[in-house]
Short mmCIF file of C-alpha atoms in Angstrom, two decimals:
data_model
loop_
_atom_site.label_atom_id
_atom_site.label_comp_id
_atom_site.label_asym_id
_atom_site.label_seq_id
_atom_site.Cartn_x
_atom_site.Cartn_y
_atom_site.Cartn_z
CA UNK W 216 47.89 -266.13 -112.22
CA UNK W 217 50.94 -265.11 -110.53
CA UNK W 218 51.10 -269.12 -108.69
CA UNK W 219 50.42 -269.94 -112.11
CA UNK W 220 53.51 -268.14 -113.17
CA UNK W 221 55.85 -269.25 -110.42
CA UNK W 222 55.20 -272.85 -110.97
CA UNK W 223 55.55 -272.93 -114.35
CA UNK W 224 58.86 -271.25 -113.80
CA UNK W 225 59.42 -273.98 -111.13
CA UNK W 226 58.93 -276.97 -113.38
CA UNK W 227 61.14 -275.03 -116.43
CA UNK W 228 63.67 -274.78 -114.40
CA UNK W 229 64.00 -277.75 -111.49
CA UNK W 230 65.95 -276.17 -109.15
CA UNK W 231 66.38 -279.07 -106.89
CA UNK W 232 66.90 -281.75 -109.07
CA UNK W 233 67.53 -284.41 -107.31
CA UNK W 234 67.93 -282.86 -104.21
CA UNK W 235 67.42 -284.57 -100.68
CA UNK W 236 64.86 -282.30 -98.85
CA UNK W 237 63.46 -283.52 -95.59
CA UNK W 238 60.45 -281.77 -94.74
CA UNK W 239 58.26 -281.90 -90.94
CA UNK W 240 54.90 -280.85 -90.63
CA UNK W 241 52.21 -280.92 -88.19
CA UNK W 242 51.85 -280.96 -84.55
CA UNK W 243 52.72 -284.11 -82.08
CA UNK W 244 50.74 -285.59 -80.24
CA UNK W 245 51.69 -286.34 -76.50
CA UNK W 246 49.43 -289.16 -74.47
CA UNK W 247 48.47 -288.16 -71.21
CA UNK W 248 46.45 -291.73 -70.86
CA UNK W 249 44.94 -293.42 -73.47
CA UNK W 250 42.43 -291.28 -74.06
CA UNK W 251 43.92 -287.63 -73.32
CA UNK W 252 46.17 -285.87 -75.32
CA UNK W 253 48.12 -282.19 -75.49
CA UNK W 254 48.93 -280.86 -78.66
CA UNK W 255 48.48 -277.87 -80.50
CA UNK W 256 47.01 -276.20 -83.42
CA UNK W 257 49.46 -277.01 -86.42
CA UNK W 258 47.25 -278.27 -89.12
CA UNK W 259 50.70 -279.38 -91.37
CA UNK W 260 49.05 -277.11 -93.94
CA UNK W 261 52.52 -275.12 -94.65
CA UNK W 262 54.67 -278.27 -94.24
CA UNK W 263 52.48 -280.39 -97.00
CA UNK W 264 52.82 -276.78 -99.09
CA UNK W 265 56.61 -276.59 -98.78
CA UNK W 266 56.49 -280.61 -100.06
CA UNK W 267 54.67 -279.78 -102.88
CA UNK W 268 56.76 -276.82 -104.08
CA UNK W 269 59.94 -278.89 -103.43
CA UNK W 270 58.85 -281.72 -105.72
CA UNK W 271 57.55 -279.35 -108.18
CA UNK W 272 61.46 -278.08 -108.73
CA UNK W 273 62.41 -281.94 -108.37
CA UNK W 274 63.63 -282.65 -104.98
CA UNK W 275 63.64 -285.82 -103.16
CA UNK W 276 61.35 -285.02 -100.61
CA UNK W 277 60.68 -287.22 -97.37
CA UNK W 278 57.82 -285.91 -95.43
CA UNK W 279 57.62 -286.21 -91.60
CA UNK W 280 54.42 -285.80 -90.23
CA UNK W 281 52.21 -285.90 -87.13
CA UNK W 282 48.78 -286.33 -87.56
CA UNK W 283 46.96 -284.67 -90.05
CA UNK W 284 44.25 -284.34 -91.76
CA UNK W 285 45.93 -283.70 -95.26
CA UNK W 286 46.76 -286.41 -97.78
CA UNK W 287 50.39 -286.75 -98.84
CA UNK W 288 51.98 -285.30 -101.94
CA UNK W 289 52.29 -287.44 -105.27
CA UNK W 290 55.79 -288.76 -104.59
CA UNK W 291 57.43 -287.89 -101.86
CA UNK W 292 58.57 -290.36 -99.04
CA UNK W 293 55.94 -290.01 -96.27
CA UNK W 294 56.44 -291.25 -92.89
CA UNK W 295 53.30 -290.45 -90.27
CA UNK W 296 54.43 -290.24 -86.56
CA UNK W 297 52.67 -289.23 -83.47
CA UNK W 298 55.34 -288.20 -80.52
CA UNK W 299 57.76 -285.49 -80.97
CA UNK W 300 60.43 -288.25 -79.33
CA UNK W 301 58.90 -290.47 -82.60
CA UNK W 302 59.82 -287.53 -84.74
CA UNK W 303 63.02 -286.92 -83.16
CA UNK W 304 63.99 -290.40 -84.09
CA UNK W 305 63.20 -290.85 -87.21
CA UNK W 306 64.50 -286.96 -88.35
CA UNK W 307 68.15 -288.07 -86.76
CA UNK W 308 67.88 -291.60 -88.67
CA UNK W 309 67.48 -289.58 -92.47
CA UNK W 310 69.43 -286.20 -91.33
CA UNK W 311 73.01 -286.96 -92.91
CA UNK W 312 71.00 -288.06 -96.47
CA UNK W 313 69.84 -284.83 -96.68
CA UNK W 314 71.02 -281.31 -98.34
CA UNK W 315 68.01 -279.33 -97.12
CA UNK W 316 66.16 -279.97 -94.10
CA UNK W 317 63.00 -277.45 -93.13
CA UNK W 318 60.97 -278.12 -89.97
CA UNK W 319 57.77 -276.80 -90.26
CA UNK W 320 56.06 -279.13 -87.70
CA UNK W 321 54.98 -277.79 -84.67
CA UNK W 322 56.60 -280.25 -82.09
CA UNK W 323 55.37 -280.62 -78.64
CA UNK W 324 58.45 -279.12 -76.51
CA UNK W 325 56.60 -280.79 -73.60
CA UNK W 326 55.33 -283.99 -72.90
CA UNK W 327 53.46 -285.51 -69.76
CA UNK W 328 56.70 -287.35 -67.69
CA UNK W 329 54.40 -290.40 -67.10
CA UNK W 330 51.53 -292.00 -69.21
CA UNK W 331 48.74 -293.68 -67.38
CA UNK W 332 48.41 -296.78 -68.59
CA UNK W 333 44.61 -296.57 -68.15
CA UNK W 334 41.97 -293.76 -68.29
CA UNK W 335 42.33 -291.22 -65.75
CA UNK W 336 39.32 -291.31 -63.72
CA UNK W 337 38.26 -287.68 -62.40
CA UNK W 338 37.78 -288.27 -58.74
CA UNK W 339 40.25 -285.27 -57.79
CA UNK W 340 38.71 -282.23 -57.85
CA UNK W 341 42.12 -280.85 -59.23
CA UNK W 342 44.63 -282.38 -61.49
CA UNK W 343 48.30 -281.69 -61.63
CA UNK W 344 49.96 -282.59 -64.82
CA UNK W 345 54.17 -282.87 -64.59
CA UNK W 346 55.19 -282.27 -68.23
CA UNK W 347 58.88 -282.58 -69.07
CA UNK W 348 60.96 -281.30 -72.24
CA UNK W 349 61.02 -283.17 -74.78
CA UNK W 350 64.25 -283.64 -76.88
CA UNK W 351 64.82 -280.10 -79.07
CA UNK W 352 64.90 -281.43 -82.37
CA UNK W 353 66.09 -278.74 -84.32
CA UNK W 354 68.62 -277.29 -81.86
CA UNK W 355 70.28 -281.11 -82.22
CA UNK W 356 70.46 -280.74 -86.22
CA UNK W 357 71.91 -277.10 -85.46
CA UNK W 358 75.12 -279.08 -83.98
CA UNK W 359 75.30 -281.92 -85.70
CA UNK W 360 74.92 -280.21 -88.97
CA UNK W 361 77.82 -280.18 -91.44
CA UNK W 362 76.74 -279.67 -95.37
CA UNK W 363 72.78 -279.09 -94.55
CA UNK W 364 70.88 -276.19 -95.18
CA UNK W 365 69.11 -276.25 -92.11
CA UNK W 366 65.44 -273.58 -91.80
CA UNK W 367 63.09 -273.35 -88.97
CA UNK W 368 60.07 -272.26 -88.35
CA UNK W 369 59.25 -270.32 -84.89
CA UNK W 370 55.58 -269.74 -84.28
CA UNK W 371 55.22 -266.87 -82.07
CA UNK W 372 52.28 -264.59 -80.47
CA UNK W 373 54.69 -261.35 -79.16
CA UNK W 374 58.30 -260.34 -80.11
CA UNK W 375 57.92 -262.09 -83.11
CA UNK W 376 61.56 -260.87 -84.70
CA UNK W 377 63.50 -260.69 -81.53
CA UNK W 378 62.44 -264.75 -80.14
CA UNK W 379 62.69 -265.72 -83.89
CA UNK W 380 65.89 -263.67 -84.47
CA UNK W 381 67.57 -265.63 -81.17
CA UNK W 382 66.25 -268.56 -82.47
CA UNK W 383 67.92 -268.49 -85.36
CA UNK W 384 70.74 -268.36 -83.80
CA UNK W 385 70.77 -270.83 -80.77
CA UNK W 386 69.82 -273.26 -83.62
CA UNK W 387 72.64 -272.27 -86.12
CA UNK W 388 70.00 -272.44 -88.93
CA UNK W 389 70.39 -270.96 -92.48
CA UNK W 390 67.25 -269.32 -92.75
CA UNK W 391 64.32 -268.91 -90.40
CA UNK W 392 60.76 -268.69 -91.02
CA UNK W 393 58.67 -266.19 -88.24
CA UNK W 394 55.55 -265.80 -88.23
CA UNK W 395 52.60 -263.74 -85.75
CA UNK W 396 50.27 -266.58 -85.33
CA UNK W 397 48.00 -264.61 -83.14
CA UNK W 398 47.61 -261.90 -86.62
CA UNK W 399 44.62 -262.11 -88.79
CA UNK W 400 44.64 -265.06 -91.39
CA UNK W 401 48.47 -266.25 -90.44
CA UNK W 402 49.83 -269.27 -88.68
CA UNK W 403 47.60 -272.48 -87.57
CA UNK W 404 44.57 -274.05 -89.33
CA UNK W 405 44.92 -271.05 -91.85
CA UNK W 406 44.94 -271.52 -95.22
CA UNK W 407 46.83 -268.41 -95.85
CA UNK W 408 50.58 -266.74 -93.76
CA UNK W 409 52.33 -263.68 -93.76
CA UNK W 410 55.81 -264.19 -92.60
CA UNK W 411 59.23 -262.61 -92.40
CA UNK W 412 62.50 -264.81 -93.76
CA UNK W 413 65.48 -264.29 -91.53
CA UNK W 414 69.20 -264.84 -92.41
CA UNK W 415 72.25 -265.10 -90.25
CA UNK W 416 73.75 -262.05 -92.13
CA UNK W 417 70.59 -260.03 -91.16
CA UNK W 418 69.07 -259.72 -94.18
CA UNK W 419 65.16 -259.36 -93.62
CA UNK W 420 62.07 -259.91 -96.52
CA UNK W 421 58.71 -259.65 -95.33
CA UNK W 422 56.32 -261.73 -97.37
CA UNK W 423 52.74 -260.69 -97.11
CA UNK W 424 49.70 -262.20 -96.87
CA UNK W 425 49.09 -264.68 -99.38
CA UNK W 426 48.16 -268.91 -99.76
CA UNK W 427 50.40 -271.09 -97.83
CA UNK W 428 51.43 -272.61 -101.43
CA UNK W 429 53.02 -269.12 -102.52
CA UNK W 430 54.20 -268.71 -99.35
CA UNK W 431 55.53 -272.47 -100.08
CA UNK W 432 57.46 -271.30 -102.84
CA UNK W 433 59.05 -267.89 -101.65
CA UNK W 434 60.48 -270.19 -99.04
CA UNK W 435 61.90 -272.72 -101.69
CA UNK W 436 63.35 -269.85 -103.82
CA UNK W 437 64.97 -268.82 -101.02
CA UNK W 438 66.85 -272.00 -99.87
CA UNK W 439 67.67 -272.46 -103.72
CA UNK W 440 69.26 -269.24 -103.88
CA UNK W 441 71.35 -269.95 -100.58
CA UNK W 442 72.19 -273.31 -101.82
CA UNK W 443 73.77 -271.68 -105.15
CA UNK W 444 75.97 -269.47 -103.28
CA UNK W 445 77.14 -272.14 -101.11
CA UNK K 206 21.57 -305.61 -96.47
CA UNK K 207 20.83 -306.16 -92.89
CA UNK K 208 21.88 -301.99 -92.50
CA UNK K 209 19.21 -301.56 -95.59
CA UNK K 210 16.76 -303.19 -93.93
CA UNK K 211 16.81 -301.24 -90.83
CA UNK K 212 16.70 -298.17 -92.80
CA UNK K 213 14.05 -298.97 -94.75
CA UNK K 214 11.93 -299.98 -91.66
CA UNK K 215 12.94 -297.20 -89.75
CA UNK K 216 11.70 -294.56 -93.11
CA UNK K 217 8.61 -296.34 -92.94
CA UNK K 218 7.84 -296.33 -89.76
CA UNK K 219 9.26 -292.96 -88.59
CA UNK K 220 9.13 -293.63 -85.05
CA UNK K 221 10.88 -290.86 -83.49
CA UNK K 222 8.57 -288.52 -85.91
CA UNK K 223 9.05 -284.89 -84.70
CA UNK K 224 10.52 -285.46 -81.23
CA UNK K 225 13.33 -283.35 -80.18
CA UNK K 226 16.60 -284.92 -79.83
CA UNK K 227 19.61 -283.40 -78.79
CA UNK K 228 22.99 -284.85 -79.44
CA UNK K 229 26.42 -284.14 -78.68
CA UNK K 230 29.44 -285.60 -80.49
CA UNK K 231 33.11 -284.95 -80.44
CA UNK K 232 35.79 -284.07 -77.94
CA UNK K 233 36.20 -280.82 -76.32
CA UNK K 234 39.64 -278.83 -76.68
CA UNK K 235 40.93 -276.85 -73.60
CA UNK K 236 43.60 -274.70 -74.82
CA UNK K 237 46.62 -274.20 -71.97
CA UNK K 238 47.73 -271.51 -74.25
CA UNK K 239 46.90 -269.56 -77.99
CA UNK K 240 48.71 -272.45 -79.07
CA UNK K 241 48.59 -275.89 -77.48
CA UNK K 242 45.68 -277.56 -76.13
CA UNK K 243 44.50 -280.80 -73.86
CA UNK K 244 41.88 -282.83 -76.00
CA UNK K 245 41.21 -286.56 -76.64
CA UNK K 246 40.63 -288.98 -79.22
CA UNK K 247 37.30 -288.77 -80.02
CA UNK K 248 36.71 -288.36 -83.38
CA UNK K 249 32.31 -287.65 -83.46
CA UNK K 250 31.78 -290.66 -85.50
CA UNK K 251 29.31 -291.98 -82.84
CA UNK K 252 27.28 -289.33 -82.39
CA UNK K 253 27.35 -287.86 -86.12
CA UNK K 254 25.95 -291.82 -86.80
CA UNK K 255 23.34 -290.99 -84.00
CA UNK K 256 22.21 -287.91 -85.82
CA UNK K 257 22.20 -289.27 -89.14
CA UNK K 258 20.09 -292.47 -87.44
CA UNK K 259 17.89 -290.52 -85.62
CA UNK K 260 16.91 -287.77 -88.54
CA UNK K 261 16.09 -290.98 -90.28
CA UNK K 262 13.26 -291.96 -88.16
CA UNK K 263 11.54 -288.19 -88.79
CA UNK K 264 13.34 -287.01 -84.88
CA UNK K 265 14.12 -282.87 -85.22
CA UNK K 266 17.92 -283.08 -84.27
CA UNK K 267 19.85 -280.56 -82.69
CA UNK K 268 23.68 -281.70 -82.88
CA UNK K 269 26.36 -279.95 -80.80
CA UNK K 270 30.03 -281.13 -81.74
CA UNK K 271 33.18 -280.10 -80.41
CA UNK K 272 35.92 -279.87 -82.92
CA UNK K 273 35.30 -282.44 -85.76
CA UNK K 274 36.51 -283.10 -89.22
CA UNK K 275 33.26 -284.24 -90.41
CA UNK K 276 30.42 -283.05 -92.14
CA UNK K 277 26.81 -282.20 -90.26
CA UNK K 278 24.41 -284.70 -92.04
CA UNK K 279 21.59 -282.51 -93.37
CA UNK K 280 18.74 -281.25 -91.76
CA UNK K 281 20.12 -281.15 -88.48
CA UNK K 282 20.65 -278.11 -86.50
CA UNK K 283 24.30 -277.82 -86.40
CA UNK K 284 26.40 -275.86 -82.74
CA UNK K 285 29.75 -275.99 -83.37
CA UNK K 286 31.80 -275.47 -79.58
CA UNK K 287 35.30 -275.31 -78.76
CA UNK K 288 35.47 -276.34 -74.70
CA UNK K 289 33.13 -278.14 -72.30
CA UNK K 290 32.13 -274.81 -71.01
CA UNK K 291 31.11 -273.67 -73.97
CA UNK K 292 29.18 -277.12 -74.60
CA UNK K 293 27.78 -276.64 -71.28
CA UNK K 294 26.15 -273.67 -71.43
CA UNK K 295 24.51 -274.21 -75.12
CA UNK K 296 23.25 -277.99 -74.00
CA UNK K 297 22.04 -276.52 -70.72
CA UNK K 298 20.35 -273.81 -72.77
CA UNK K 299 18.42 -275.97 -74.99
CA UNK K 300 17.56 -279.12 -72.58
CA UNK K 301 14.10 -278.09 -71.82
CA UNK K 302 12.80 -278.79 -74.80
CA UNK K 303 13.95 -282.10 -75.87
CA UNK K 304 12.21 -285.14 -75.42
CA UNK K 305 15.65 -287.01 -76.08
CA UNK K 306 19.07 -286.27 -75.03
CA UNK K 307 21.86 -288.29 -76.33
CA UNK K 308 25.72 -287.01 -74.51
CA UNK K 309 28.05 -289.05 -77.54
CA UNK K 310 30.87 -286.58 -76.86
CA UNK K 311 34.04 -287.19 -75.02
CA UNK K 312 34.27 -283.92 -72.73
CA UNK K 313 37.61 -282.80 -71.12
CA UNK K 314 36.92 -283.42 -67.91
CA UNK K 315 39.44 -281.02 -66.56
CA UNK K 316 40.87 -277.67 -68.02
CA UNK K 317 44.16 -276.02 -67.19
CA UNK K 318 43.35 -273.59 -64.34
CA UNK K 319 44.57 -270.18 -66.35
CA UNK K 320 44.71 -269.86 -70.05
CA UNK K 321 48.40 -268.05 -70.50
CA UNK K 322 47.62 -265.15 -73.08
CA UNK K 323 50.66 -265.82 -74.93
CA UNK K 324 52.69 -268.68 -75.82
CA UNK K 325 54.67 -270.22 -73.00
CA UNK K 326 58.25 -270.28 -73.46
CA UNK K 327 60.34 -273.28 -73.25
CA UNK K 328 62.47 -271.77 -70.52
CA UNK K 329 62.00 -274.25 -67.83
CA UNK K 330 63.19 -277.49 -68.01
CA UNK K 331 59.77 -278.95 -66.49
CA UNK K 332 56.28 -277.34 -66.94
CA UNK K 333 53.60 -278.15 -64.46
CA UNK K 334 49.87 -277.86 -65.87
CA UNK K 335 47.29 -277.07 -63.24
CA UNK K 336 44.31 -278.54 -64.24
CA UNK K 337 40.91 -278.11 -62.89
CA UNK K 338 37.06 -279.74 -62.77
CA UNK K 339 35.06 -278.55 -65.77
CA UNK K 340 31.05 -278.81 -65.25
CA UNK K 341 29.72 -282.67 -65.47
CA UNK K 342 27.08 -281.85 -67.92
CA UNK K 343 25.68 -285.00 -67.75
CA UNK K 344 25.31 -285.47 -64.08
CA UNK K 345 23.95 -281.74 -64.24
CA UNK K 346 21.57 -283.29 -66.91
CA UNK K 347 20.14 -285.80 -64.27
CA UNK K 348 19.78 -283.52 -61.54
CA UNK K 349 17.53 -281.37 -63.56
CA UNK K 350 15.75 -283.81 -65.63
CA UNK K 351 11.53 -283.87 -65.71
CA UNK K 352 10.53 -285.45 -69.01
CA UNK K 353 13.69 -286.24 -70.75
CA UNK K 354 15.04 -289.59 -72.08
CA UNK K 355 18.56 -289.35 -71.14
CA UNK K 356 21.69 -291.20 -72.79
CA UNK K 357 25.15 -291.30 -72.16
CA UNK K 358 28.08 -292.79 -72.61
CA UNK K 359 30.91 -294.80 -70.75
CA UNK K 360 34.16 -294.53 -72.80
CA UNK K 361 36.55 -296.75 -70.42
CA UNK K 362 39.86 -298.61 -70.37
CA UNK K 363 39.58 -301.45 -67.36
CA UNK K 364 36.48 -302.57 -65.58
CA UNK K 365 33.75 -301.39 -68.01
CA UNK K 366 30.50 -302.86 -66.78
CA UNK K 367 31.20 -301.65 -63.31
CA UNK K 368 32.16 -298.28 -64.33
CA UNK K 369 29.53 -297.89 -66.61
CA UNK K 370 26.43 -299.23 -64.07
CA UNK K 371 27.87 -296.57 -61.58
CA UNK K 372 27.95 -293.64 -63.91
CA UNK K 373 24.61 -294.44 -64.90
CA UNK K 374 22.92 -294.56 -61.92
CA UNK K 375 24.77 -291.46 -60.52
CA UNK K 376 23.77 -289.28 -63.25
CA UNK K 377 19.89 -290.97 -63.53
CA UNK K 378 20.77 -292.24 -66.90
CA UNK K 379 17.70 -294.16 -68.95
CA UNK K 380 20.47 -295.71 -71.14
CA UNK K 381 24.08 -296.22 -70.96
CA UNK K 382 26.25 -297.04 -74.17
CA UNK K 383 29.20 -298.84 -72.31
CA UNK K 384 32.33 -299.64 -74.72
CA UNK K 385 35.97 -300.48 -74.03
CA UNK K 386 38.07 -298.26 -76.35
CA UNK K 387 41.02 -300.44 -75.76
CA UNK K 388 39.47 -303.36 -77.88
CA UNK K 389 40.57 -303.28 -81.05
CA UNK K 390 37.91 -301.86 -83.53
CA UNK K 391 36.09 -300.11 -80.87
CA UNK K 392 35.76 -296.67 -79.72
CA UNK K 393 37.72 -293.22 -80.60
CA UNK K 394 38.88 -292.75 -84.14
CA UNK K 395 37.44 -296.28 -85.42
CA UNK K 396 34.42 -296.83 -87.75
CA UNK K 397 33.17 -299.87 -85.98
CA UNK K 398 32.10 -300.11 -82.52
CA UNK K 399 31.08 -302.65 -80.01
CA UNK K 400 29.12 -301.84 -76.85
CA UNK K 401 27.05 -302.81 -73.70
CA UNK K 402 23.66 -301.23 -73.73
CA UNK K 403 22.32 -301.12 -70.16
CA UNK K 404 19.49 -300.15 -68.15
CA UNK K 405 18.81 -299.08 -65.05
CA UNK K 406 16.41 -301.99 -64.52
CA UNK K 407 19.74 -304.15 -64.76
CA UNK K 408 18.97 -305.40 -67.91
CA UNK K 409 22.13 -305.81 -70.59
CA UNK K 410 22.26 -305.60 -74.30
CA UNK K 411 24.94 -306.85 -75.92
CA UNK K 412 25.66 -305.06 -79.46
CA UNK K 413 29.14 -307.20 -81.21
CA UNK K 414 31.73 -305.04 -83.70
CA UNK K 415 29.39 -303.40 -86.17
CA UNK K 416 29.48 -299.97 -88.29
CA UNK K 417 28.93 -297.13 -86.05
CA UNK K 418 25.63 -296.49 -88.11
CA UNK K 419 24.58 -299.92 -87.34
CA UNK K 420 24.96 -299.30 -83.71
CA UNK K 421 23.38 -295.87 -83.73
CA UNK K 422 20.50 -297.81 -84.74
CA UNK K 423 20.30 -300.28 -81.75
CA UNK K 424 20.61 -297.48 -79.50
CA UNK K 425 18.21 -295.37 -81.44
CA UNK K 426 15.65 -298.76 -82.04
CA UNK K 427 16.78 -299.18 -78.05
CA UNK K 428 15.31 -294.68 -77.00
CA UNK K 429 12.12 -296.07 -79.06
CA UNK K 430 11.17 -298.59 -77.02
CA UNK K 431 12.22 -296.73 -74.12
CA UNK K 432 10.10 -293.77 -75.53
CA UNK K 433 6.79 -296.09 -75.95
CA UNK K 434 6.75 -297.19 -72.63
CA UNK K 435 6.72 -294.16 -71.37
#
């Protein structure tokens, strides 16, 4: 009843007309031949929410995903990647476009410095993989940022509000998104969250335990009241 | 039509009628830490179409799948596992009593040596993953093997036959499914396969790009045989 509520108050009032919102969700996927993989356990679950609730208040949303098992939102732009160098790419290409940018995907930071070209076979008793870092997305929007509304996600599993707090910062964002995601029904796969918003100023709102498309839409109410006051 | 034909002779004639048949399907996950993992492509198709095949002809199926997004056909018994470990143990625990074992999935071969409790940081600018042997189930399978009719599979990238004949006589195999996933249409992910069926008489089967459910059934029609001459 209360979703009910919010998105009828959504549609009434289309708070981002026409507003450029680029939205990534998901994990990457790094090849360590062509059969292995690392990843992680993003299912894109909040990302696909936070597209929905932005098109509800009539954004222009371009989704940026890895894979997923989710189908895309009724019109938004979708573009399906697989490396968090793919994502990197393609996030630069559309970032000056855009007013409001949220990364919600949970990039690899790593990736495997070579790919075997064929199927490692398991002769070795042990196996060393070298992983390098991959390119920081987010921290790259955080400098090359001039009009966006920038909001990141961190993920974490202890010290949630201090690593999320000096996140926030490193990354110059405008509002970040923490979550626990080793609590009870928050975080990866889940079709529910319980996170904190974080602003530069300080300012702190714990929203509890609820669906991942009310979550969704805290997070957009948020963003459209710091894009009012901008 | 051809696929309704093969049903329909396969209802009538029920040929696998209350043997035990244990099937595995699916890739294992090996987490590094509570939030990334090493898996592989494997998406169960194969061995979910073995099930499905094999309940058809009246065979009491036991199905253990790593993590899948598909749905247990009915009337199988359904183990859901998370690692090779864990797919160890269960497969090792019910083994006795099948008359048919059938190893679809795509195991990790290797796990990271130590499971980090929390999430690693992205201090460092490289991250080295120690990886070690997990059991070889199948080769375990052979070893330990009175009665059974064992299967597996030979999921390769170069050299296929070769491969293939050597894994199968190593592990005491009674059939190998041999496929290249690097053709197009075959293997991981797809919903067509092609494969090499062979013996450890030397003989060679060749089954061309078909359905998945149509090549369950040649490997299932294939165990029957193999079954009656028994």
């Amino acid at each position: 009843q209360i979703e009910g509520y919010i998105l009828d108050h959504f549609r009434r009032n289309q708070t981002l007309k026409d507003v450029n919102v680029l939205i990534t969700a998901g994990p990457t996927m790094e090849p360590i031949d062509p059969v292995r993989y690392i990843s992680n356990h993003s299912s894109g679950k909040m990302g696909f929410a936070l597209a929905k609730a932005a098109l509800l208040c009539g954004a222009k949303v371009t989704l940026v995903a890895g894979p997923v098992h989710l189908e895309p939102p009724a019109g938004c732009t979708y573009h399906s990647v697989k490396t968090t160098k793919e994502m990197h790419e393609i996030v630069l290409q559309l970032f000056d476009q855009q007013q409001v940018v949220i990364k919600a995907a949970a990039v690899a930071d790593y990736r495997p410095a070579e790919m075997a070209m064929q199927k490692i076979k398991k002769n070795q008793t042990d196996l060393t993989i070298q992983m390098v870092k991959n390119p920081d997305i987010l921290l790259e929007l955080g400098k090359k940022k001039t009009h966006q509304i920038l909001v990141g996600f961190a993920a974490e599993t202890e010290q949630v509000a201090a690593y999320a707090a000096d996140k926030m910062k490193r990354k110059r964002l405008d509002l970040m998104v923490a979550n626990d995601v080793s609590r009870e029904g928050a975080g990866f796969q889940h079709d529910t969250n319980e996170v904190i918003l974080m602003k530069p100023s300080g300012e702190m709102k714990e929203i509890p335990l609820a669906s991942k498309e009310i979550i969704a839409q805290e997070i957009i109410s948020e963003i459209v009241t710091i894009l009012n006051r901008k």
